[in-house]
Coordinates of C-alpha atoms in Angstrom, one line a residue:
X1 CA 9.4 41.3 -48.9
X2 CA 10.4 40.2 -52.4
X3 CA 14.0 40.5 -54.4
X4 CA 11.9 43.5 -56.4
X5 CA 10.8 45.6 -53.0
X6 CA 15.0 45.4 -51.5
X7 CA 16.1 46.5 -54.8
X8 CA 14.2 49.8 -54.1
X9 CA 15.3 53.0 -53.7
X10 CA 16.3 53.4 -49.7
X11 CA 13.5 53.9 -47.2
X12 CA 13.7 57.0 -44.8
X13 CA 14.9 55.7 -41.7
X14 CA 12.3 57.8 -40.0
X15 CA 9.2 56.2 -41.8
X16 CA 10.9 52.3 -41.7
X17 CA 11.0 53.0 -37.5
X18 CA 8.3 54.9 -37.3
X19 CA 6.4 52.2 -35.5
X20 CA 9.2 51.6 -32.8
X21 CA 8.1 55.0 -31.7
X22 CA 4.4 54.0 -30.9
X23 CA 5.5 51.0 -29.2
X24 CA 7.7 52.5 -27.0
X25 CA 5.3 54.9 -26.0
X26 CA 2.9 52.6 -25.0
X27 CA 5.0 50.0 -22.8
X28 CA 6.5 52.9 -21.3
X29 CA 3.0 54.2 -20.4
X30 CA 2.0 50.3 -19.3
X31 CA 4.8 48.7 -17.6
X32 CA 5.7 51.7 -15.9
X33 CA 2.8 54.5 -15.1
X34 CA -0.4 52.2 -15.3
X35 CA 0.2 48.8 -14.6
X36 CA 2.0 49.5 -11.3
X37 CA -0.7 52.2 -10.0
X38 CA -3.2 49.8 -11.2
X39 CA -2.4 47.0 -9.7
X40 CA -2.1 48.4 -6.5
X41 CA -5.8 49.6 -6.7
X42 CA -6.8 45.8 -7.7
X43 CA -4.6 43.8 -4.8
X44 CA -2.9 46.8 -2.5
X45 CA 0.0 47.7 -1.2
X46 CA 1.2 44.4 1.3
X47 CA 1.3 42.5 -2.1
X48 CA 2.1 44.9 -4.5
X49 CA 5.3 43.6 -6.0
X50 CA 4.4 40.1 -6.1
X51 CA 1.2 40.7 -8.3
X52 CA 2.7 43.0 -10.5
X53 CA 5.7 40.8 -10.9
X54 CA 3.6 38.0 -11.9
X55 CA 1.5 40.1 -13.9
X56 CA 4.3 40.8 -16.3
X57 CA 5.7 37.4 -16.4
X58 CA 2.7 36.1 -17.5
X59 CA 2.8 38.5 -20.5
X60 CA 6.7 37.3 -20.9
X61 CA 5.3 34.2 -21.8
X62 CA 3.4 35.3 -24.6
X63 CA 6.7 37.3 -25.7
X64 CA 8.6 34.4 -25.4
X65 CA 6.5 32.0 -27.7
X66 CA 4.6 33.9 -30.3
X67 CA 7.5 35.6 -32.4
X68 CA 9.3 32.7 -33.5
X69 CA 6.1 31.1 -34.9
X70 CA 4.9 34.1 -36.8
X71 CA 7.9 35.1 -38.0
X72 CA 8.5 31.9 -39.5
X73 CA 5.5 32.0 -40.9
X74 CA 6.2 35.4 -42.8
X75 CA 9.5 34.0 -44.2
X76 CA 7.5 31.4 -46.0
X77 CA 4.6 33.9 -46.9
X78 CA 7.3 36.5 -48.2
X79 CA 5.1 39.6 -46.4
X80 CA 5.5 41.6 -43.0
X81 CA 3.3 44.3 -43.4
X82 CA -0.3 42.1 -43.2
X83 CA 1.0 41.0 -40.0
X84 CA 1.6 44.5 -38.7
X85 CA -1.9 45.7 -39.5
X86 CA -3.4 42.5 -37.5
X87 CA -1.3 42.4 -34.7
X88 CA -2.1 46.6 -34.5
X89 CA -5.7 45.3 -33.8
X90 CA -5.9 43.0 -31.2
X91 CA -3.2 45.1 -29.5
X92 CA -5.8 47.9 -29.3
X93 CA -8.3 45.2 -28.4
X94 CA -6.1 44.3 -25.2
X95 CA -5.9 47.9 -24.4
X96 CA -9.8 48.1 -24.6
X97 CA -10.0 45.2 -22.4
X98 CA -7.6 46.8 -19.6
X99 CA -9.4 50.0 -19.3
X100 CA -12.8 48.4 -18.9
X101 CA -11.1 46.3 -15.8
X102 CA -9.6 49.0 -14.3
X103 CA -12.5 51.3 -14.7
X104 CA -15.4 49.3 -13.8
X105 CA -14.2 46.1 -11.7
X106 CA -11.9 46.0 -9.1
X107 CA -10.8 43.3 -6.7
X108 CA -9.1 39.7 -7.9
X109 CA -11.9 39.4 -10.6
X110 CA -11.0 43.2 -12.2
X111 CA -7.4 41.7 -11.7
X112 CA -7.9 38.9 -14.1
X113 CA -9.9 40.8 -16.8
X114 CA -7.2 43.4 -16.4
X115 CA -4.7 40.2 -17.1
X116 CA -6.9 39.1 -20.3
X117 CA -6.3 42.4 -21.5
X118 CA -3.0 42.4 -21.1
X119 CA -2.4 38.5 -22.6
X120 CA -4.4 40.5 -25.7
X121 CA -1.8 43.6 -25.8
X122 CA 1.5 41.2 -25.8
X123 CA -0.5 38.8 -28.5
X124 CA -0.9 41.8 -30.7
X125 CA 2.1 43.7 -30.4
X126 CA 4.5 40.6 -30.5
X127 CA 2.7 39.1 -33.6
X128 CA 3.2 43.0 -35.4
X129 CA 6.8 43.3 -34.2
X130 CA 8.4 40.1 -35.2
X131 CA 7.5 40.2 -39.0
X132 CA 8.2 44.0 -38.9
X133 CA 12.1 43.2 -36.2
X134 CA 12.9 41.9 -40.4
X135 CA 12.8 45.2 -41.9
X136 CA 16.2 46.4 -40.6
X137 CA 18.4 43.6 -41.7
X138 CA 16.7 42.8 -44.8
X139 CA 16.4 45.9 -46.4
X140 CA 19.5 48.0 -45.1
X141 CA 23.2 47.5 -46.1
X142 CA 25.4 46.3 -43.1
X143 CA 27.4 49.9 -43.2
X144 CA 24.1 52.3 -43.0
X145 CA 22.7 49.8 -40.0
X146 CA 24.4 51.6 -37.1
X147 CA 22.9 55.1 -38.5
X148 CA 19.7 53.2 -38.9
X149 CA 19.6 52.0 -35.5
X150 CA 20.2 55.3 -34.0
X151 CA 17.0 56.7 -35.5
X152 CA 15.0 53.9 -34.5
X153 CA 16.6 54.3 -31.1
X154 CA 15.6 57.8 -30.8
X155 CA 12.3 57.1 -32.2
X156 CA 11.9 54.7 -29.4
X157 CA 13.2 57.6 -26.8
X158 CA 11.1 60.1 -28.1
X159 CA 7.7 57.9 -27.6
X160 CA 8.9 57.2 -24.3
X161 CA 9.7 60.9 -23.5
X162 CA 6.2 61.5 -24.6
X163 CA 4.5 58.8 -22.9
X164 CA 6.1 59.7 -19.7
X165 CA 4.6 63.8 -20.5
X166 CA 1.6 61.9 -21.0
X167 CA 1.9 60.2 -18.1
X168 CA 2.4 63.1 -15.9
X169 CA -0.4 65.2 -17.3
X170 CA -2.9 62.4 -16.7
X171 CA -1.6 62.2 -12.9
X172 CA -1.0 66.1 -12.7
X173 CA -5.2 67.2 -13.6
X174 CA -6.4 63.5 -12.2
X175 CA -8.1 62.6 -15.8
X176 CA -9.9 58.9 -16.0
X177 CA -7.8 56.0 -16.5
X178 CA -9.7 55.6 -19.6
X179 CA -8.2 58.6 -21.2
X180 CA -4.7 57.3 -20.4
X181 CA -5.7 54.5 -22.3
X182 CA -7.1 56.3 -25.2
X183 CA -3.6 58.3 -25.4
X184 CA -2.2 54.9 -25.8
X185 CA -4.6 53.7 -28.6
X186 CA -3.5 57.0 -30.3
X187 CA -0.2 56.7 -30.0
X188 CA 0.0 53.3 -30.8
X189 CA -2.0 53.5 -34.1
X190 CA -0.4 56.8 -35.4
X191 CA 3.2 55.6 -36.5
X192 CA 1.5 52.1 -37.7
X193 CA 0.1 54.1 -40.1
X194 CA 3.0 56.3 -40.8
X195 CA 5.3 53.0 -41.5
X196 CA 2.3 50.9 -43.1
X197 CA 2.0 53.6 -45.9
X198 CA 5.7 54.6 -46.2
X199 CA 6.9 50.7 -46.4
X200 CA 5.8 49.1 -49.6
X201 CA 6.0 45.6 -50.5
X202 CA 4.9 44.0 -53.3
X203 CA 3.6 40.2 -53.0
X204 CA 5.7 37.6 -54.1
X205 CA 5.3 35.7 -57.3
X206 CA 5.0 32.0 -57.7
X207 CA 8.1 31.6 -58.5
X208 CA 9.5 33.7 -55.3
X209 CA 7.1 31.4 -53.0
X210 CA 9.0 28.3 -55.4
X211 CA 12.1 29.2 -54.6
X212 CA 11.4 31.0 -50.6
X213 CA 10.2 27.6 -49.8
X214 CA 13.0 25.6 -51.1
X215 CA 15.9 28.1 -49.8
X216 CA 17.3 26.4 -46.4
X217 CA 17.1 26.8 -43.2
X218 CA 19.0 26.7 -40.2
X219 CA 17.4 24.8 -37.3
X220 CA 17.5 26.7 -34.1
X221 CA 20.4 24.0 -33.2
X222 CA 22.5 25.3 -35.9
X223 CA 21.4 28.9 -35.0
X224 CA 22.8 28.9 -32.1
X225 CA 25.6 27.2 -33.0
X226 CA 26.6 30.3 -35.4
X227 CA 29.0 31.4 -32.8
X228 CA 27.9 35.8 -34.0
X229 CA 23.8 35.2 -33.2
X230 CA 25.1 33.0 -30.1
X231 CA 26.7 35.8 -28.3
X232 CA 24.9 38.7 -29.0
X233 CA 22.0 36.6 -27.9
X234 CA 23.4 36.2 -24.3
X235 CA 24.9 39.9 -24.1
X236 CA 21.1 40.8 -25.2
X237 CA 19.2 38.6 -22.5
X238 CA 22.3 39.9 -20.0
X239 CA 21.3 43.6 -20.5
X240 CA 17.2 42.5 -20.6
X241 CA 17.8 41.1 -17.5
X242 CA 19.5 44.2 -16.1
X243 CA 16.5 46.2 -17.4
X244 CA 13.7 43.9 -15.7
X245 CA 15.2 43.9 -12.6
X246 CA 14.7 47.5 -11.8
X247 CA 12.0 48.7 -14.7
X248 CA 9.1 47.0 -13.0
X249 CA 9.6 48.6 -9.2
X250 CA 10.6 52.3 -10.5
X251 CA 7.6 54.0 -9.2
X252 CA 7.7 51.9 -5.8
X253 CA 11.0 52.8 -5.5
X254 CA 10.4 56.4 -6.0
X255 CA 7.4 56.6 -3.1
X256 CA 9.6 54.0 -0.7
X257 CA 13.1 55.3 -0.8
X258 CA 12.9 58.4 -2.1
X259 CA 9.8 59.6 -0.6
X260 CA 7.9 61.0 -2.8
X261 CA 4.3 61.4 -2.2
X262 CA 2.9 61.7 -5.7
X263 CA 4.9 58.5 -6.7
X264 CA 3.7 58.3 -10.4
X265 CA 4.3 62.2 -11.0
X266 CA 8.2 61.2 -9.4
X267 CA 8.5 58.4 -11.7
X268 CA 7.5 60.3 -14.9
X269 CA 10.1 63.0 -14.5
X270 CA 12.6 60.4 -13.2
X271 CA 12.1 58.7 -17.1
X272 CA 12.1 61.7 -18.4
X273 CA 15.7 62.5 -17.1
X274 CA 16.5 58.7 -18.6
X275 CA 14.7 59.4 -21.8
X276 CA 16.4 63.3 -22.4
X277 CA 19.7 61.1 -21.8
X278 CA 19.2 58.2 -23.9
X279 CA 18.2 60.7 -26.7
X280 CA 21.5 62.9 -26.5
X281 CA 23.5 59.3 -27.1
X282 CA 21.3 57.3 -29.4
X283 CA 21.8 58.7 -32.7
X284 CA 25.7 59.6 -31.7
X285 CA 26.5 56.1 -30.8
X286 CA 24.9 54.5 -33.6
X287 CA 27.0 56.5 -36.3
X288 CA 30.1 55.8 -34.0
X289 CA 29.5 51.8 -34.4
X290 CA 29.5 52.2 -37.6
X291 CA 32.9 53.7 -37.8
X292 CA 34.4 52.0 -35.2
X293 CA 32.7 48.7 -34.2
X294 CA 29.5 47.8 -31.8
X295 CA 31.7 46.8 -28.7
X296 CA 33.6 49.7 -28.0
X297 CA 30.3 51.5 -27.9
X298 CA 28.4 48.4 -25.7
X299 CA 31.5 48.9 -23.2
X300 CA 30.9 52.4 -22.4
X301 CA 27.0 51.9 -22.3
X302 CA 27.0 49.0 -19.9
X303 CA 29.3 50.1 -17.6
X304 CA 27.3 53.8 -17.6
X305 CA 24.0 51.6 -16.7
X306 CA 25.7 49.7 -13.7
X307 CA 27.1 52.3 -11.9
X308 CA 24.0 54.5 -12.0
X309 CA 22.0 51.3 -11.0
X310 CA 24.2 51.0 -7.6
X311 CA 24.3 54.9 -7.1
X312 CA 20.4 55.0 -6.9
X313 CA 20.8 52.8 -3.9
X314 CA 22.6 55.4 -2.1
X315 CA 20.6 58.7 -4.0
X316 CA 20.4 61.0 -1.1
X317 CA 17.3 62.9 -2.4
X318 CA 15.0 63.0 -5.3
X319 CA 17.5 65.5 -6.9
X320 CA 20.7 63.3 -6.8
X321 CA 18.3 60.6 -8.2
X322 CA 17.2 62.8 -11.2
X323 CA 20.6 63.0 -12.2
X324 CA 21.6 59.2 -12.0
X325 CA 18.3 58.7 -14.0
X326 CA 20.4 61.2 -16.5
X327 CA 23.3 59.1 -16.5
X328 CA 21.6 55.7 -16.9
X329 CA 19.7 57.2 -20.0
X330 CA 23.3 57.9 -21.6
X331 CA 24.4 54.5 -20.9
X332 CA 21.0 53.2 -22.1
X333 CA 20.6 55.2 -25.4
X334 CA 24.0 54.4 -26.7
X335 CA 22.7 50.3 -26.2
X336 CA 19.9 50.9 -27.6
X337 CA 21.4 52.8 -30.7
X338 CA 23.9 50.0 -31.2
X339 CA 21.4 47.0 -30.2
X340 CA 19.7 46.5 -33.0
X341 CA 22.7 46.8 -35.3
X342 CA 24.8 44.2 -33.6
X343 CA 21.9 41.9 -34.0
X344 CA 21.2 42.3 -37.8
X345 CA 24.5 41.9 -38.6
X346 CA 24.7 38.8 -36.6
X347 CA 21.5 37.2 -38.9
X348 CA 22.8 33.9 -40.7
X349 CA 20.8 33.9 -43.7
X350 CA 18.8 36.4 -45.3
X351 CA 15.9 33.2 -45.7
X352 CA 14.7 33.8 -42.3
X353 CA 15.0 36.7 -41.3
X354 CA 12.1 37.2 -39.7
X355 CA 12.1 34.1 -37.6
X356 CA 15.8 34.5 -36.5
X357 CA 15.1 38.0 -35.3
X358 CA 11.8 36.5 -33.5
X359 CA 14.6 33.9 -31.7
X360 CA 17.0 37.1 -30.8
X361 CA 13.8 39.1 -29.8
X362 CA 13.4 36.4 -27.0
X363 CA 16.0 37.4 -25.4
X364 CA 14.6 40.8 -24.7
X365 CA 11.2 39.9 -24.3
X366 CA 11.9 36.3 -21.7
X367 CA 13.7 38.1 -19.0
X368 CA 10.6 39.8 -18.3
X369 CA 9.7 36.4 -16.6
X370 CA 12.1 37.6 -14.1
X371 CA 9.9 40.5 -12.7
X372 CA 8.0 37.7 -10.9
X373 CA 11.1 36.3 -8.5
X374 CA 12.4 39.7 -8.5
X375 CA 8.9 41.4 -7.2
X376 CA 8.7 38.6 -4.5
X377 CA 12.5 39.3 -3.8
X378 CA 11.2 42.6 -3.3
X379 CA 8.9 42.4 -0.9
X380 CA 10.6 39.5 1.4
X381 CA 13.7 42.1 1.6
X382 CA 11.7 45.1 2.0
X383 CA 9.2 43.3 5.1
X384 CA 13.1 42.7 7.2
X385 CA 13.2 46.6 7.0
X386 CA 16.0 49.3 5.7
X387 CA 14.5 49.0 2.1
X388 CA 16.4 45.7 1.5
X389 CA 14.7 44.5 -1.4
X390 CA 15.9 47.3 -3.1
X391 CA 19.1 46.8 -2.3
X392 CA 19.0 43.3 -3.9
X393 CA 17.1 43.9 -6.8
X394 CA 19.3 46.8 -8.0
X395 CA 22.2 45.1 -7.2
X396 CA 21.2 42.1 -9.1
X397 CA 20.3 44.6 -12.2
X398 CA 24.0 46.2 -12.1
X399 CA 25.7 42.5 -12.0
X400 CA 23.3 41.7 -15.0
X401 CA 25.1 44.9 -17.1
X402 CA 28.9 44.4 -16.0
X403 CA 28.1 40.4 -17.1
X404 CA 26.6 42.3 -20.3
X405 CA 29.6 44.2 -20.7
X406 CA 32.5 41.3 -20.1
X407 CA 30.9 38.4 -22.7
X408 CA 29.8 41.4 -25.2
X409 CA 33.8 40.5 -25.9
X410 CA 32.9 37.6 -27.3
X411 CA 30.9 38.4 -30.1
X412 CA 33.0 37.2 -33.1
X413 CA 34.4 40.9 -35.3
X414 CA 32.6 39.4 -37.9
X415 CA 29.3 39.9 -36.9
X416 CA 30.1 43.5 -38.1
X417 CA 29.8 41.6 -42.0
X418 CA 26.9 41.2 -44.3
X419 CA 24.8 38.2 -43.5
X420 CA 25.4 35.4 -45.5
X421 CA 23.2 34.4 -48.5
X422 CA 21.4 31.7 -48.9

């Protein structure tokens, strides 16, 4: 994005997160609804955790490398939009890949195409979002980026809310798993559009590539020796960690503790309740960082998150449960809304935007390699009886958020400034 294009009038905070929304929707609809029910059909129940577990570390792996690399390469090409329209495409390709898998193979072989797919799905989505991660930072003044990372928080809930009534619709009339699919693909491709055409950036002139190319930056030694990216770094991967340790083993935990027979209609109304909470705080706590600082608002989030994560452990029905989910979608939208804020302000220099937010996206994206210790935890607890590995894993996950919570103290008040210039 060129001098010219951030001089513009303001962008709609809608239209800039418009995408956010669409990708929400479909890892929701993924991680959560599909992938789990799938990849019991592939491997079965007895090994359930472990596959699955595996099956979304590998994809963290992909996470972990790609956004870095591109969004170096889009600071020194000055443009985040081509990347967005690219990385849409193979994304959908991944998808394509997935439903043929799960709805003509089966077995270890359907297993790995499904896995193909899936490699395909984190290529493409991680090589649109970390060129696109730039557009907060770089185009919106340090006071408007709490009430801009409320609406992009919201978006995210609402395409969440509506996967998971997607989700439940699909399981409630028994449609194909290639229609889920196809919702997916349509929800994915919708809001691309809607922030392709409402974001406009003009390519940069010689001159601009001249003086992009010569403007310095830090190496990631130096990066992380900027004591604001440091520590909102670790508070991020602390709360990702949280997340992963329970996110992956929602709908198992809805058929093997609570009971429920119909486990993925269970787990859609149980994110639901998460998503109708994290929707009533989002946009709230966003504004409120802005007035009164990130932390205060982090506090009261993480703490919300790790008490509802040890309650669930001791839910006495599916009722009690549905109000926990609630009150961990409070703690989690009021993150979310102040998440992205706290990490934009902490950006060093405006140079590389793009390929610092790629680092801090890392430490969203790599505790997803956790899923795969945590899904064998999972099962070795839950085969010695009394639904231990649910004890441990959700344990783990509220440990993950009071950690969160304590070193979030650490982040240096003026992370809350503009990003330096260079």
């Amino acid at each position: 994005m060129t001098a010219a294009s951030a001089a513009a009038p303001p962008l709609s905070p809608w239209v800039l997160s418009a995408f956010w929304c669409g990708s929400a929707f479909q890892w929701l609809v993924l991680l959560l609804i599909l992938m789990p029910a799938n990849i019991v059909q592939f491997v079965g129940e007895a090994q359930k955790g472990t596959y699955l577990g595996t099956l979304t570390a590998i994809g963290a792996v992909m996470a972990l490398v790609l956004p870095p690399i591109v969004g170096a390469r889009s600071d020194r090409s000055g443009r985040r939009l081509p990347y967005l329209r690219l990385g849409v495409g193979i994304n959908l390709a991944g998808l394509a890949v997935m439903a043929l898998a799960v709805t003509l193979l089966g077995g270890l072989s359907g297993f790995w195409v499904y896995v193909l797919g899936f490699l395909l799905v984190q290529f493409g989505n991680n090589y649109a979002t970390a060129p696109y991660s730039a557009l907060i930072p770089q185009l919106v003044p340090p006071a408007q980026r709490g009430r801009y990372s409320g609406v992009m928080a919201m978006l995210q809930a609402g395409g969440q809310l509506l996967g998971a009534v997607v989700a439940l619709v699909v399981t409630f009339l028994a449609l194909p798993q290639a229609v889920a699919f196809a919702f997916v693909a349509v929800a994915l491709v919708v809001p691309a559009v809607v922030t392709m055409r409402g974001v406009h950036e003009t390519p940069p002139t010689p001159q601009e590539r001249r003086d992009m190319a010569a403007a310095p930056t830090l190496s990631l030694r130096q990066l992380f020796a900027h004591q604001p990216f440091l520590w909102v770094f670790v508070t991020r991967l602390l709360f990702a960690l949280g997340q992963y340790s329970v996110q992956p083993f929602l709908q198992y935990y809805a058929a093997d503790v609570l009971g429920q027979r119909n486990a993925g209609t269970a787990t859609s109304i149980m994110l639901a309740c998460i998503i109708v909470g994290s929707i009533g705080s989002a946009f709230l706590g966003g504004r409120l960082s802005d007035r009164l600082g990130r932390k205060p608002v982090i506090y009261v989030a993480g703490g919300t998150m790790a008490a509802a994560a040890l309650l669930l452990l001791i839910a006495p029905n599916f009722a009690v449960a549905l109000v926990l989910a609630l009150l961990f979608g409070l703690g989690f939208g009021a993150f979310t809304s102040v998440d992205w804020a706290l990490g934009s302000d902490a950006m060093p220099s405006r140079s590389s935007y793009a390929r610092d937010m790629g680092v801090w996206h890392v430490a969203f994206t790599a505790p997803q390699l956790s899923s795969a210790p945590q899904g064998a935890l999972l099962d070795w607890g839950n085969a010695r009886g009394g639904n231990l590995g649910y004890t441990l894993v959700f344990g783990i996950a509220a440990l993950f958020f009071l950690l969160g919570v304590i070193l979030v103290r650490r982040v240096p008040e003026q992370a809350h400034a503009p990003a330096t210039q260079t």
